[in-house]
Amino acid sequence: MSNPFDLTGQVAIVTGGNGGIGLGIAKGLAGAGASVAIAGRDAAKNASAVAGIEAAGGTAIPLEVDVVDEGSVAAMTAATLDRFGRIDILVANAGINNRKPPEDYTLAEWREIIDINLTGTFVCATAVHPAFREAGHGKIITIGSMLSLFGGAIAGPYSASKGGVVQLTKSLAVAWAPHGIQVNSILPGFIDTDLTRAGRIKTPEMFARIESDTPAGRWGIPDDLAGLAVFLASSASDFVTGTAIPVDGGYSAQM
Ligand code: NDP
């Protein structure tokens, strides 16, 4: 009997796969049989993530990329095709935040968040599209947030970028569904990573409240995202496209 979640022989690119949620997802995809390109800016973090996946029996390569640089993203897809001969899955996960009241952002700070989180997702998705179109199949997983659904008093540009990621996801899904390409978004709840650790230090009271407001009663960990990512990367989700699915311990289900 075939296993619809099996990714053996498939190739995934995970942007920001060198740490946090991206690494949790990359490990999940590698565990399901995919070869994984770990694509981040920091070469040392890339190498360490690859070493961890290989030590666990997976196949991975490190790729230095800046998702806001079209040339760098083109080189990322070319290097993946050179090494593996195909690309089946893109996880557009790279993202940043910078928390402050809306009136305190400079235009440069606004642009940096929108560029990496939203424009970077667009640049990576359109970069893999030719390979997906030629193959007649492909899976794109974008990463939204609870702030794709809710507003955040100290997360204006981040919320705008993550709302935009979901709308972009739906638009790509509609455009590319006829060509066998599925595009879905994962909306992580509050996950313990470098990104949120900085925020915990800045606003400890808000971050303590998150635990009590999460029905599961805990912060998420990067490995919590792996199961849904494997599903959305696999043939098990071939009729699922344009969705935005929370992995949040029930946070967004509660009034
Ligand atoms: P981390 O800070 O741990 O990871 C962010 C990753 O993005 C790093 O691997 C970083 O790599 C990479 N990255 C950042 N900018 C670029 C760039 N310009 N080009 C390439 N890679 C880049 O954060 P998380 O794991 O928490 O975040 C991952 C994603 O999940 C983000 O999109 C974030 O918005 C989203 N998210 C996180 C939540 C959480 O609670 N943690 C909740 C909801 C969404 P490098 O250091 O090498 O540049």
PDB file of N, CA, C and O in Angstrom, residues 13 33 44 47 49 91 97 103 122 180 191 218 226 246 254:
ATOM      1  N   ILE A  13      13.055  23.117  -0.846  1.00  0.00           N
ATOM      2  CA  ILE A  13      13.845  24.273  -0.396  1.00  0.00           C
ATOM      3  C   ILE A  13      13.113  24.869   0.801  1.00  0.00           C
ATOM      4  O   ILE A  13      11.904  25.118   0.727  1.00  0.00           O
ATOM      5  N   GLY A  33      11.473  11.748   3.962  1.00  0.00           N
ATOM      6  CA  GLY A  33      12.191  11.219   2.802  1.00  0.00           C
ATOM      7  C   GLY A  33      12.681  12.248   1.817  1.00  0.00           C
ATOM      8  O   GLY A  33      13.391  11.898   0.860  1.00  0.00           O
ATOM      9  N   ALA A  44      27.146  29.794   8.658  1.00  0.00           N
ATOM     10  CA  ALA A  44      27.461  28.895   9.781  1.00  0.00           C
ATOM     11  C   ALA A  44      26.199  28.208  10.288  1.00  0.00           C
ATOM     12  O   ALA A  44      26.191  26.996  10.579  1.00  0.00           O
ATOM     13  N   ALA A  47      25.201  25.527   7.786  1.00  0.00           N
ATOM     14  CA  ALA A  47      26.051  24.329   7.874  1.00  0.00           C
ATOM     15  C   ALA A  47      25.665  23.493   9.092  1.00  0.00           C
ATOM     16  O   ALA A  47      25.603  22.254   9.024  1.00  0.00           O
ATOM     17  N   ALA A  49      22.714  23.340  10.582  1.00  0.00           N
ATOM     18  CA  ALA A  49      21.410  22.685  10.359  1.00  0.00           C
ATOM     19  C   ALA A  49      21.579  21.467   9.452  1.00  0.00           C
ATOM     20  O   ALA A  49      21.002  20.397   9.708  1.00  0.00           O
ATOM     21  N   VAL A  91       9.242  25.859   0.936  1.00  0.00           N
ATOM     22  CA  VAL A  91       8.699  26.408   2.181  1.00  0.00           C
ATOM     23  C   VAL A  91       9.278  27.818   2.317  1.00  0.00           C
ATOM     24  O   VAL A  91      10.471  27.996   2.574  1.00  0.00           O
ATOM     25  N   ASN A  97      10.876  40.213  12.617  1.00  0.00           N
ATOM     26  CA  ASN A  97       9.953  41.139  13.276  1.00  0.00           C
ATOM     27  C   ASN A  97      10.774  42.201  14.001  1.00  0.00           C
ATOM     28  O   ASN A  97      11.980  42.027  14.218  1.00  0.00           O
ATOM     29  N   GLU A 103       3.738  54.389  15.422  1.00  0.00           N
ATOM     30  CA  GLU A 103       4.272  55.731  15.158  1.00  0.00           C
ATOM     31  C   GLU A 103       5.796  55.797  15.299  1.00  0.00           C
ATOM     32  O   GLU A 103       6.421  56.785  14.897  1.00  0.00           O
ATOM     33  N   PHE A 122       7.006  36.298  -2.229  1.00  0.00           N
ATOM     34  CA  PHE A 122       6.655  36.427  -3.652  1.00  0.00           C
ATOM     35  C   PHE A 122       7.844  36.066  -4.549  1.00  0.00           C
ATOM     36  O   PHE A 122       7.709  35.312  -5.526  1.00  0.00           O
ATOM     37  N   GLY A 180      -1.473  22.111 -11.429  1.00  0.00           N
ATOM     38  CA  GLY A 180      -1.067  21.065 -10.480  1.00  0.00           C
ATOM     39  C   GLY A 180      -0.202  21.578  -9.339  1.00  0.00           C
ATOM     40  O   GLY A 180       0.476  20.807  -8.666  1.00  0.00           O
ATOM     41  N   ILE A 191       5.461  30.272  19.103  1.00  0.00           N
ATOM     42  CA  ILE A 191       6.456  29.202  19.057  1.00  0.00           C
ATOM     43  C   ILE A 191       7.769  29.719  19.638  1.00  0.00           C
ATOM     44  O   ILE A 191       8.206  30.843  19.318  1.00  0.00           O
ATOM     45  N   ARG A 218       0.625  25.854  26.694  1.00  0.00           N
ATOM     46  CA  ARG A 218       2.086  25.923  26.524  1.00  0.00           C
ATOM     47  C   ARG A 218       2.434  26.688  25.263  1.00  0.00           C
ATOM     48  O   ARG A 218       1.592  26.854  24.379  1.00  0.00           O
ATOM     49  N   ALA A 226       5.987  20.434  11.997  1.00  0.00           N
ATOM     50  CA  ALA A 226       6.456  19.468  10.992  1.00  0.00           C
ATOM     51  C   ALA A 226       5.301  18.655  10.391  1.00  0.00           C
ATOM     52  O   ALA A 226       5.281  18.407   9.181  1.00  0.00           O
ATOM     53  N   PRO A 246      -4.104  27.199  11.040  1.00  0.00           N
ATOM     54  CA  PRO A 246      -3.384  27.485  12.284  1.00  0.00           C
ATOM     55  C   PRO A 246      -2.770  26.227  12.908  1.00  0.00           C
ATOM     56  O   PRO A 246      -3.362  25.153  12.852  1.00  0.00           O
ATOM     57  N   GLN A 254     -10.354  30.415  20.253  1.00  0.00           N
ATOM     58  CA  GLN A 254     -10.942  30.840  21.523  1.00  0.00           C
ATOM     59  C   GLN A 254     -11.346  32.309  21.491  1.00  0.00           C
ATOM     60  O   GLN A 254     -10.629  33.132  20.922  1.00  0.00           O
TER      61      GLN A 254
END
